[in-house]
Every structure is written in C-alpha cells, then in structure tokens.
Tab-separated table of C-alpha atoms in Angstrom:
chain	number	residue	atom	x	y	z
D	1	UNK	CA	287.122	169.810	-20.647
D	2	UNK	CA	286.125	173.419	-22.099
D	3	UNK	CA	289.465	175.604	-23.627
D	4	UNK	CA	288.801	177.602	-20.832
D	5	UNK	CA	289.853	174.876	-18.227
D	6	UNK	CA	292.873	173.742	-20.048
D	7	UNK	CA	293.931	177.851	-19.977
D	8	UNK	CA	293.034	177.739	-15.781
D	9	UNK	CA	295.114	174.971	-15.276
D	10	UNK	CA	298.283	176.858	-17.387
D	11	UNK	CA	297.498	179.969	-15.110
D	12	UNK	CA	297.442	177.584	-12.598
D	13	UNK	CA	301.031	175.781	-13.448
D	14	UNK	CA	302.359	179.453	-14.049
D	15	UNK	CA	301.966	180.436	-10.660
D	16	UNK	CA	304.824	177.959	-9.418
D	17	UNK	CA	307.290	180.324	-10.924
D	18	UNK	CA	306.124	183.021	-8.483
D	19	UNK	CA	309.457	184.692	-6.633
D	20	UNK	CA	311.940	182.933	-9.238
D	21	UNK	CA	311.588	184.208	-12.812
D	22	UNK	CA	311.741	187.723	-12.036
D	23	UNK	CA	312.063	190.283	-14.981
D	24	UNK	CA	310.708	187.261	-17.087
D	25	UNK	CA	306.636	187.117	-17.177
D	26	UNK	CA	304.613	183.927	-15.215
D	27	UNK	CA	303.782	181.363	-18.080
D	28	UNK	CA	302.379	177.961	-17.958
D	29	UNK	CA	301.536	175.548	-20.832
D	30	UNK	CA	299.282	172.586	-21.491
D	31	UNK	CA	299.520	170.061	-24.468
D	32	UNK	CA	296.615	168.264	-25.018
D	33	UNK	CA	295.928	165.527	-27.541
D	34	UNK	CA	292.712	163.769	-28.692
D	35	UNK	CA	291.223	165.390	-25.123
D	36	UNK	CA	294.073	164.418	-23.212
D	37	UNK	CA	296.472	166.175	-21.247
D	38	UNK	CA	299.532	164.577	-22.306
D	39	UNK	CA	302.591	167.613	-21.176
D	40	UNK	CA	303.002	170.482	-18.653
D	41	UNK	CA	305.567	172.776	-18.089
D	42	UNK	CA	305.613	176.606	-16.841
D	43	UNK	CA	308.784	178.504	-16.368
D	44	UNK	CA	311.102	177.580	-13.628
D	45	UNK	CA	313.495	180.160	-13.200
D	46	UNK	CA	314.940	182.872	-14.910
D	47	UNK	CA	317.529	181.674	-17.419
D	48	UNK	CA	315.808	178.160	-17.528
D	49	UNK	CA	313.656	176.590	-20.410
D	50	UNK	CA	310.455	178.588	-20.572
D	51	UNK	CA	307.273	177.216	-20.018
D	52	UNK	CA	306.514	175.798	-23.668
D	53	UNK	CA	309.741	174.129	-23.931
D	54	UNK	CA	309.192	172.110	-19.949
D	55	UNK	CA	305.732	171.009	-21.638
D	56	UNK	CA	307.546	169.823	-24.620
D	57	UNK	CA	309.679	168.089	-22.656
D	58	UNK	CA	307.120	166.651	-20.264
D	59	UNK	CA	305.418	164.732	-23.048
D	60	UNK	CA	304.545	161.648	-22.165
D	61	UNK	CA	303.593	160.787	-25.965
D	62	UNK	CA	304.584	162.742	-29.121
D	63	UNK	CA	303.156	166.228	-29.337
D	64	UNK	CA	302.467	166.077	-33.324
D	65	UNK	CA	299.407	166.935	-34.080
D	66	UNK	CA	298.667	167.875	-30.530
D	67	UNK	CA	297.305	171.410	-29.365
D	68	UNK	CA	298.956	173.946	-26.873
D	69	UNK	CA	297.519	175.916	-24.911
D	70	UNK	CA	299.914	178.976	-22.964
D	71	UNK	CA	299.166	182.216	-20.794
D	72	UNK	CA	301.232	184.395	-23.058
D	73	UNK	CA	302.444	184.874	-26.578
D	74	UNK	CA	305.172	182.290	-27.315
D	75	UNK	CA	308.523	183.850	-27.615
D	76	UNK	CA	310.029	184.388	-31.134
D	77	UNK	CA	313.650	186.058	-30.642
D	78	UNK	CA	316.768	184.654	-29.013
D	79	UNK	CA	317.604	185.452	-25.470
D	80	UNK	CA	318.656	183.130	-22.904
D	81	UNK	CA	317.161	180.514	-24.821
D	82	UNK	CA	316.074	179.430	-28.146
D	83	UNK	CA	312.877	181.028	-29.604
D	84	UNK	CA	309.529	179.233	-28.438
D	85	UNK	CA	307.953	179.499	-31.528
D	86	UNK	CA	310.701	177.028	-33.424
D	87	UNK	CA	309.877	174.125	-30.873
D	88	UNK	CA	306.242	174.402	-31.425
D	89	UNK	CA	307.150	174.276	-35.168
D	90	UNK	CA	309.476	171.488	-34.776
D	91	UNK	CA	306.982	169.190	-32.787
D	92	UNK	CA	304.430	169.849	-35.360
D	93	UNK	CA	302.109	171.496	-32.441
D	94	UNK	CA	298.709	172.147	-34.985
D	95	UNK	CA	296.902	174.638	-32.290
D	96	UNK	CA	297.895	177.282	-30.100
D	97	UNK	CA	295.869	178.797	-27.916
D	98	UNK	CA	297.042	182.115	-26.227
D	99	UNK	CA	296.196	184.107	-23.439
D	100	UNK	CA	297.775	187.083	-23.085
D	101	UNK	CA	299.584	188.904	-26.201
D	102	UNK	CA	303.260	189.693	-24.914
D	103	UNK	CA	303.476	193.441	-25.345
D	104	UNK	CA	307.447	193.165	-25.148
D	105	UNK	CA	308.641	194.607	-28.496
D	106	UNK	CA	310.856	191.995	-29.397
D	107	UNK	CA	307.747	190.050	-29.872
D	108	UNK	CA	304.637	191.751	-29.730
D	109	UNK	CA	302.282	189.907	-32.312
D	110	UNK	CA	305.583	188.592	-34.451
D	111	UNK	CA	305.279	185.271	-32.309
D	112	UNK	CA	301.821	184.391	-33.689
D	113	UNK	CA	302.669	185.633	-36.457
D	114	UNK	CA	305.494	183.072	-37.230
D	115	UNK	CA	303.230	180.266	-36.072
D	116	UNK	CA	300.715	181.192	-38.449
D	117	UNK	CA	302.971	181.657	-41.223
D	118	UNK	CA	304.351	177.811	-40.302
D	119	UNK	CA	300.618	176.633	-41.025
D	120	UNK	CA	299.711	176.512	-37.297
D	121	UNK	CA	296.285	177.380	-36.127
D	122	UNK	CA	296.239	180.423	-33.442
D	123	UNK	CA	293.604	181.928	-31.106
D	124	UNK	CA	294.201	184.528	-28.682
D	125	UNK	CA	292.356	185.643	-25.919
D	126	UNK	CA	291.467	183.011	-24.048
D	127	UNK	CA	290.473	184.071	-20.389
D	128	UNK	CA	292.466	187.000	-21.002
D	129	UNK	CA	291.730	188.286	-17.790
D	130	UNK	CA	293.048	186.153	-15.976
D	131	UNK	CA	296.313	185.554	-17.596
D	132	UNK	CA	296.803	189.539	-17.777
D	133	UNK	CA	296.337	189.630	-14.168
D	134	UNK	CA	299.015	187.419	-13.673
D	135	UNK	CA	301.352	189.103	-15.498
D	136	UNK	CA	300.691	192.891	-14.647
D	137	UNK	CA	303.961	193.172	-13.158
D	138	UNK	CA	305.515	192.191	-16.279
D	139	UNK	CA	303.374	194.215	-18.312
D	140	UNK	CA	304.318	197.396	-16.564
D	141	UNK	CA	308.095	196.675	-16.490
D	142	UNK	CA	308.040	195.655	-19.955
D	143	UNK	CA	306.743	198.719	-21.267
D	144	UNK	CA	308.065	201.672	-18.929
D	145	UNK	CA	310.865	200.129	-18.032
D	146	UNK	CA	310.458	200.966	-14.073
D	147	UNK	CA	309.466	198.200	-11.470
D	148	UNK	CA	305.732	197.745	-10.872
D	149	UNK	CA	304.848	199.211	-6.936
D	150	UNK	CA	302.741	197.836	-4.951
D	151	UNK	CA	301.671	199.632	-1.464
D	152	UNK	CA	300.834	197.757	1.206
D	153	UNK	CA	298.903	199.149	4.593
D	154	UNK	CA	298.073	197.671	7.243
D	155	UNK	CA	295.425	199.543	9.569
D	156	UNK	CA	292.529	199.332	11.937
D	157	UNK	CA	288.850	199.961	11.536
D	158	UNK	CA	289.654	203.728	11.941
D	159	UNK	CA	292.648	203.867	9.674
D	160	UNK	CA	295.281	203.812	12.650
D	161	UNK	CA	298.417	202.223	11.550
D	162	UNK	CA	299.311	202.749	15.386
D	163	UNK	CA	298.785	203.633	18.708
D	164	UNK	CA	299.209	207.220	19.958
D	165	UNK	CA	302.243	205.408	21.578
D	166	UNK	CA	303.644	204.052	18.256
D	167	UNK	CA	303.036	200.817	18.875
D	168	UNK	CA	302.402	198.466	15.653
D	169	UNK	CA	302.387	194.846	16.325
D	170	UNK	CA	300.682	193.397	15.592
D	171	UNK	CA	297.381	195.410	14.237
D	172	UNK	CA	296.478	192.205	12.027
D	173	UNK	CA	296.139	188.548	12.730
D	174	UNK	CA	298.551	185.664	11.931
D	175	UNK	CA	296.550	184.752	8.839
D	176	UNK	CA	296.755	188.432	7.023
D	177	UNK	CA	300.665	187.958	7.849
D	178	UNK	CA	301.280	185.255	6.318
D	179	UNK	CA	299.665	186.353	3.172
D	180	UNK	CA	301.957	189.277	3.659
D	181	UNK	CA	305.112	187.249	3.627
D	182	UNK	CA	303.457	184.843	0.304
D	183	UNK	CA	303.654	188.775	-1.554
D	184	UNK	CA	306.696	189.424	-0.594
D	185	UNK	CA	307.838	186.569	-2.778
D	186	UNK	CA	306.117	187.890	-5.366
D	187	UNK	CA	308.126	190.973	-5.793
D	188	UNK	CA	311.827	191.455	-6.981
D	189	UNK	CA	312.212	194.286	-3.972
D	190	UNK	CA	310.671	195.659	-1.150
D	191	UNK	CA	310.873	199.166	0.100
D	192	UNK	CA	310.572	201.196	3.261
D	193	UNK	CA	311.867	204.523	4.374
D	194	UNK	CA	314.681	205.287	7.124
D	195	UNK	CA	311.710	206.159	9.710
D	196	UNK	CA	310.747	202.247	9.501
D	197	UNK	CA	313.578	200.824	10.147
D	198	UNK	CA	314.576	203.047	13.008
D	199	UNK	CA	311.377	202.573	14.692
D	200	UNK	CA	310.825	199.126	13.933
D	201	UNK	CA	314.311	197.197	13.067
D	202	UNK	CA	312.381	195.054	10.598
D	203	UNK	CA	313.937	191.957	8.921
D	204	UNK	CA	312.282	192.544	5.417
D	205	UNK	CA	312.510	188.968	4.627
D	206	UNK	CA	310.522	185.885	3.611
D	207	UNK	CA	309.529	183.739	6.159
D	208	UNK	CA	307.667	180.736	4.236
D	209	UNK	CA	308.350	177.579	2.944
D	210	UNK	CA	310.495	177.621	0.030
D	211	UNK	CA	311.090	181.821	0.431
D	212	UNK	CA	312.638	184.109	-2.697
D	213	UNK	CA	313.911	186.629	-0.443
D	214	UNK	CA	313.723	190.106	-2.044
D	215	UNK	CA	316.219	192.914	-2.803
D	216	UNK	CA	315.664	195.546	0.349
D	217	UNK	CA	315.470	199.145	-0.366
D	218	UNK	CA	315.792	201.504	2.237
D	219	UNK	CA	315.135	205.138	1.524
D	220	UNK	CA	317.624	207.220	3.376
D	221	UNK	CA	318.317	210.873	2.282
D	222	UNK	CA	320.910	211.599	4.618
D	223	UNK	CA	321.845	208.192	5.557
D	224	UNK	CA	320.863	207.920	9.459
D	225	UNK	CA	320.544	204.059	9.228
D	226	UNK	CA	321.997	202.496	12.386
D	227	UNK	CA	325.056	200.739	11.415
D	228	UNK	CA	323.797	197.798	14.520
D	229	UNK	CA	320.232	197.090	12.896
D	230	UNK	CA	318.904	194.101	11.347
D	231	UNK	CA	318.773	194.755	7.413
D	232	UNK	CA	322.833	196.030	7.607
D	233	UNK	CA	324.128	193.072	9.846
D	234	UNK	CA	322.493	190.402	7.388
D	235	UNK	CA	323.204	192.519	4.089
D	236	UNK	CA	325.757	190.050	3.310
D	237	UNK	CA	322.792	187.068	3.205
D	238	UNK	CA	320.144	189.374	1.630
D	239	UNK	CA	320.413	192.100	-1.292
D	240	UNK	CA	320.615	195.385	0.036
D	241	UNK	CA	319.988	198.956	-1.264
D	242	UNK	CA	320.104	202.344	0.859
D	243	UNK	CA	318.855	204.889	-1.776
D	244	UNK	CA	320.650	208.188	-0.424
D	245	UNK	CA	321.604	211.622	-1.290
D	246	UNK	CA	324.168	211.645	1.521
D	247	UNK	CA	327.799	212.457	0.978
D	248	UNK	CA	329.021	210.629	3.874
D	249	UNK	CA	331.777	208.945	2.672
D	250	UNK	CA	333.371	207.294	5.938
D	251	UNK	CA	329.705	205.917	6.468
D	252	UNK	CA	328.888	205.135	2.896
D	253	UNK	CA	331.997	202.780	2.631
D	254	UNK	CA	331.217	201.159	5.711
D	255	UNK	CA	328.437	199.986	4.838
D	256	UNK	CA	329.633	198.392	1.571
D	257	UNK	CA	332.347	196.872	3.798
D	258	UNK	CA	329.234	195.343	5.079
D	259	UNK	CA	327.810	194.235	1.748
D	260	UNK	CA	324.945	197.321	1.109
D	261	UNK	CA	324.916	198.252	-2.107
D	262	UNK	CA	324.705	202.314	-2.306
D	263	UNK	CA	323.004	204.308	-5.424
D	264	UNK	CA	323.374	207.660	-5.170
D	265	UNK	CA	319.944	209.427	-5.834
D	266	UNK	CA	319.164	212.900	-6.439
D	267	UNK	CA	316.910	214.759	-3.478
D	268	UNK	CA	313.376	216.100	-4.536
D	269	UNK	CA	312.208	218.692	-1.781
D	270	UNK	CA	314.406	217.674	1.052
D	271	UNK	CA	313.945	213.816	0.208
D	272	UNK	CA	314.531	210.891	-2.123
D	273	UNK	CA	313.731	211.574	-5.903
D	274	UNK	CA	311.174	208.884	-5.900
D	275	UNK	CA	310.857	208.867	-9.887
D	276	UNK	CA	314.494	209.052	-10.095
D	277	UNK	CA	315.104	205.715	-7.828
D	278	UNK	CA	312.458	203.561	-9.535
D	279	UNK	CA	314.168	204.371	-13.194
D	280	UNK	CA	317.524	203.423	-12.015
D	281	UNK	CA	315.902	200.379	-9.993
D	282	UNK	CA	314.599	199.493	-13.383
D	283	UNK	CA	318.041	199.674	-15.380
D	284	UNK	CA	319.510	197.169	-12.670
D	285	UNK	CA	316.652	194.828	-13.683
D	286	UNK	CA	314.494	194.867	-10.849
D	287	UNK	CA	310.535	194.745	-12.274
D	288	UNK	CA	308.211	195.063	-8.877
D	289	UNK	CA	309.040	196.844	-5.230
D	290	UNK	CA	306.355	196.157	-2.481
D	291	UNK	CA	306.375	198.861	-0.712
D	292	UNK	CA	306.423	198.881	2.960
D	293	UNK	CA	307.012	202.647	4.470
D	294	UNK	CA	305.704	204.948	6.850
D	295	UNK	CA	303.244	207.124	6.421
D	296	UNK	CA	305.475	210.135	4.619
D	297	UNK	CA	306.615	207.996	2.519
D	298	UNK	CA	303.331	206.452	0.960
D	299	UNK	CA	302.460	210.009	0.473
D	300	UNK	CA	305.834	210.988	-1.000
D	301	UNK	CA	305.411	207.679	-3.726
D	302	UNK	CA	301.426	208.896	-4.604
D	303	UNK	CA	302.772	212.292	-5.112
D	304	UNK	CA	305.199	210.702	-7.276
D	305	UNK	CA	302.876	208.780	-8.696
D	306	UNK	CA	305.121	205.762	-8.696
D	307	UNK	CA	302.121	203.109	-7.567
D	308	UNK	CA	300.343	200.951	-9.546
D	309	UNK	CA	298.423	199.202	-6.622
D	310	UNK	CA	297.258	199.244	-3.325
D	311	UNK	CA	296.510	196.501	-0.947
D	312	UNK	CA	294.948	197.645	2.471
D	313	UNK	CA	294.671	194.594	5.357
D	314	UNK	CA	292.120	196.031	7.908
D	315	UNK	CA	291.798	194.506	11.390
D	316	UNK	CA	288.530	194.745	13.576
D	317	UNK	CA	290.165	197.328	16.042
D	318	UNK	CA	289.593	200.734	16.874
D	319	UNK	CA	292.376	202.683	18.442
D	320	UNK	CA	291.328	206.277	18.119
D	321	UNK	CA	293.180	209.074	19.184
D	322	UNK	CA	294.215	211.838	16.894
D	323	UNK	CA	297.779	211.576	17.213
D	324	UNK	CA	297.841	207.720	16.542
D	325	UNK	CA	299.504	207.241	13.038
D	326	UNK	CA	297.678	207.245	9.947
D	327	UNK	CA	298.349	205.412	6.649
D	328	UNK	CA	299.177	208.594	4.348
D	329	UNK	CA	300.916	210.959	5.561
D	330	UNK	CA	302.033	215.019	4.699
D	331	UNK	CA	300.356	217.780	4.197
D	332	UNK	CA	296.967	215.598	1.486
D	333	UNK	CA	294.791	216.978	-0.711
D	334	UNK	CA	292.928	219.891	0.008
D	335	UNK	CA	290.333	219.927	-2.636
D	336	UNK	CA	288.208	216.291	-3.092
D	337	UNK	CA	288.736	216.281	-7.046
D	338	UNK	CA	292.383	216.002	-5.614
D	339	UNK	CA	292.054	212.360	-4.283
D	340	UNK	CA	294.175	209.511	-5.559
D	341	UNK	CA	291.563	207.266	-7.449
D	342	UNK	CA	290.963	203.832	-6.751
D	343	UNK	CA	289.113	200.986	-8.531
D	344	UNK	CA	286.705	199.067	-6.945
D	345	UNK	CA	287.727	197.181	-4.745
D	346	UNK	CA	288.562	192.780	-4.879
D	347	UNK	CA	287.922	192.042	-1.536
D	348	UNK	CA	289.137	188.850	0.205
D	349	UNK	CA	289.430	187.469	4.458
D	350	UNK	CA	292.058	186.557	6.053
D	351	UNK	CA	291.093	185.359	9.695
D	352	UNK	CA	289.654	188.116	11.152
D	353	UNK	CA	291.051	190.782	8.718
D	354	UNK	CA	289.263	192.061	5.459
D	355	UNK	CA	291.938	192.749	2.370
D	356	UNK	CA	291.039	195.826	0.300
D	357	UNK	CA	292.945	195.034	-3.450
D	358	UNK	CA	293.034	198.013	-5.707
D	359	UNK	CA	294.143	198.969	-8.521
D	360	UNK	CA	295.461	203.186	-8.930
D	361	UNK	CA	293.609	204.827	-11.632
D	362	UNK	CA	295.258	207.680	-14.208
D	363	UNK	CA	294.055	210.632	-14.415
C-alpha cells in the first residue's frame, strides 16, 4: 500500500466520530510496521482518548519503530487529556505522517515541532484535501470562534420550495431524506426561524441508526412559538434554544419550566441579530448549525453573511406558479455583481434527486 492509502483509511476511521466529538476536530490514525497495519484508533467522543492514543492502544504488537500516519497535527498541550505528541515519543513511533496542520493556536506547527525535536521523522501534507475537508467545521470554529453554517434547501426543478398552497412534503424522495437526517448528525445545532415551526411543527431530530441529536435553535424575535408544538413539548429530551428579543417574561419562564433554554439576542432591523446569535452560540461551545429556515431567513443569514456552505437537494418537479415559495427570500439583489458567490459545484444523486454542494465564496 501507497502513504496515500494508509491516510484514506485514517480519513476513513475518522469519520466514525461524526455527531460525537463536537468542538473537537474528526481524526483517525494508522500504525503501520514493516507494511503492516498493526493499530487503529480515531477519536470517540469528546473528552475520550484522541485518535493517536486508541491506535496506541489498539496495537496488536509494539509500535517501536513503527510509523503513524494521522489526519491532523498531533496535539501537544494538555486539555482533557495528555498531549499526543508524548505517547508517540514514548512508543518510540520513528514516522509521522500528517494530514492536515491543526490551525488551533495552542498547537499550530508546535506539535511537529516537538516530534521533530524528539528525533522523529515528520511529513505533512498528505492528501491534504481530503483531511481538510473533513475538518472544515473545525477549522472555521477554531479560528473565528463562531459555529460553521451550513444552509440546506430543498426545491424543485423551478426553485419552488412549495406549492402556491404551502404545501412542502415531501418535494424530495426518501433517499435525499435520509441523507438529510445522516447531516444532521454532523452538526452540533440546527436552526430554523419561528415561520417554520408554525407552519410545519417539525421535530428537528435525528432519525437514524445510532442518532446524535442536535441542539435546536429557533429564531423567534418576539417569541410567537406555540407553547403545544413539537420542539417545546420534547425540550426536556432534546437541547433547546429560542433566540429572542422578546420581553415576555410570563412566556419566557414558561418555557424554561419546560426545559428551553432562552438567550436573549439583540434585534437587527425588526429581527434576530444574526451575527450576534452565532458569536454567543460560539462562546457556549457549539462549532456548526445546519440551517433549516424559511425563505426570510436564508436571506436574513446571507445578508449576514453567517454561511459558509450551501447544499441544494433538487427534485424532478415543476410546480410553477408565482406565488409558490422560493428558496431566498426579501427584497435580493438588484444589481448582478450583487449575487452571493458560489463555487462550483460537487454534485452527487440521491434516488431521483440531484445534490448541489457548495462552498460560499468572500468577496
């Protein structure tokens, strides 16, 4: 096997931690010895033994002498556990080879620095692509300290997100669903605005095998949520956040009778201070929100420019009309240099459904 392979299969291992390491970054790690894989490991779950450590552990012979290979720059500071960096030293690891370097300042080119200072060979960037990729939302959070946002739409061949009627469900087939419900588990939150929930009484949950359910946001500036819908009646079983500006005190302790958790959030022209919400999302530790609204607010969060990426599911339907719903809402751009830009496209099936993936360029 090629370096390259022995990385895949660490992206690969990495991946299991999807939904339970959240703020902590994806890693998986290989040990190979004399062209054998002899130890795995990725990281579990947060506050566990990272993903160097399990593959450590996992040895079925001694690691001296052996090379590593891991999808991110091996920790070098204590946190919840021991640095990474003094168990590759210890087993007398004599290679590491790294994917991504971990921009987090508390290490950020200090781990390979102690390995190489400890006589231990280093290369970085092996299919550094890929192990980037898996670790964008880490990357963002990391660095800005606000949670990585993720729209996702849902629409027909002519961009209807419903009929003139309102009706919704379902515009894409069983297949595109249940990828929807495998990203939800990706993310430490997901978001939608009051409209949504009255209009739709949405669960917000996980529905797969083995499910990380995450934290529900609901936008609410003046705190209309119905005190009989889904998301308040099971608050108690799943985190829940109503961002709101309201001063509705009878209401707002009723509903942390009912086990909602309330932050108070400044209003930005008659609605929730978008910007405002994602930095004190951040402080509470939450690193990604998959955002689920209507159409004002996906408009309201690119005006706010608080999305990294969109993912757009399109079914082969036409409903036409031109008061069915449309994915953005408000006023839009009037000029074309306006436009939110988009990268090109990664585009996958699902069923019948096509899934646009793409990325939100800065100006």
């Amino acid at each position: 096997m090629e370096s390259t392979d022995y990385m895949r299969r660490a992206v690969e291992l990495a991946r299991n931690g999807i939904g339970f390491v959240n703020p902590n970054p994806l890693v998986g790690a290989v040990i190979v010895k004399d062209g054998r894989i002899i130890g795995e490991g990725w990281h579990e779950k947060y506050g566990e033994l990272h993903a160097e450590r399990n593959a450590l552990k996992n040895c079925t012979e001694s690691p001296e002498g052996a090379e590593m290979y891991v999808t991110l720059e091996p920790c070098c500071h204590y946190g919840k556990n021991p640095p990474c960096t003094e168990a590759l030293i210890q087993a007398g690891i004599r290679k590491v080879y790294i994917g991504s370097d971990d921009p987090n300042p508390l290490v950020a080119g200090k781990g390979i620095q102690q390995l190489q200072e400890a006589g231990i060979e280093v290369e970085t960037g092996v299919c550094k692509t890929e192990c980037d990729r898996l670790n964008r939302i880490f990357f963002h959070y990391i660095t800005t300290k606000t949670p990585y946002c993720m729209m996702k739409i849902a629409m027909t061949a002519d961009g209807k997100t419903a009929t003139r009627a309102g009706l919704s469900k379902w515009i894409t087939g069983e297949a595109s669903r249940q990828h929807v419900h495998e990203l939800r588990k990706q993310f430490a939150g997901i978001m939608c605005g009051i409209g949504t929930v009255i209009a739709d009484d949405p669960s917000l949950t996980c529905r797969i095998e083995n499910p990380s359910n995450p934290v529900r946001i609901v936008c609410d500036t003046h705190l209309r949520i119905p005190m009989d819908c889904k998301i308040v009646h099971t608050a108690k079983e799943v985190p829940t956040i109503i961002a709101t500006a309201s001063e509705n005190h009878a209401k707002l302790e009723k509903l942390q009778n009912l086990g909602v958790q309330i932050l108070q959030v400044s209003s930005k022209e008659g609605h929730i201070n978008l910007k405002s919400l994602m930095r004190k999302l951040g402080a509470q530790g939450l690193d990604s929100v998959l955002l689920e609204g209507g159409s004002h607010l996906h408009e309201s969060a690119l005006r706010a420019g608080i999305v990294q990426h969109v993912q757009i599911y399109i079914a082969p339907k036409i409903f036409g009309g031109v008061s069915a719903k449309t994915a953005i809402g408000g006023v839009g751009v009037s000029e074309v240099d306006e436009a939110y830009r988009l990268s090109a496209p990664e585009i996958r099936q699902y069923g019948n459904d096509i899934l646009l993936d793409y990325d939100i360029l800065e100006d």
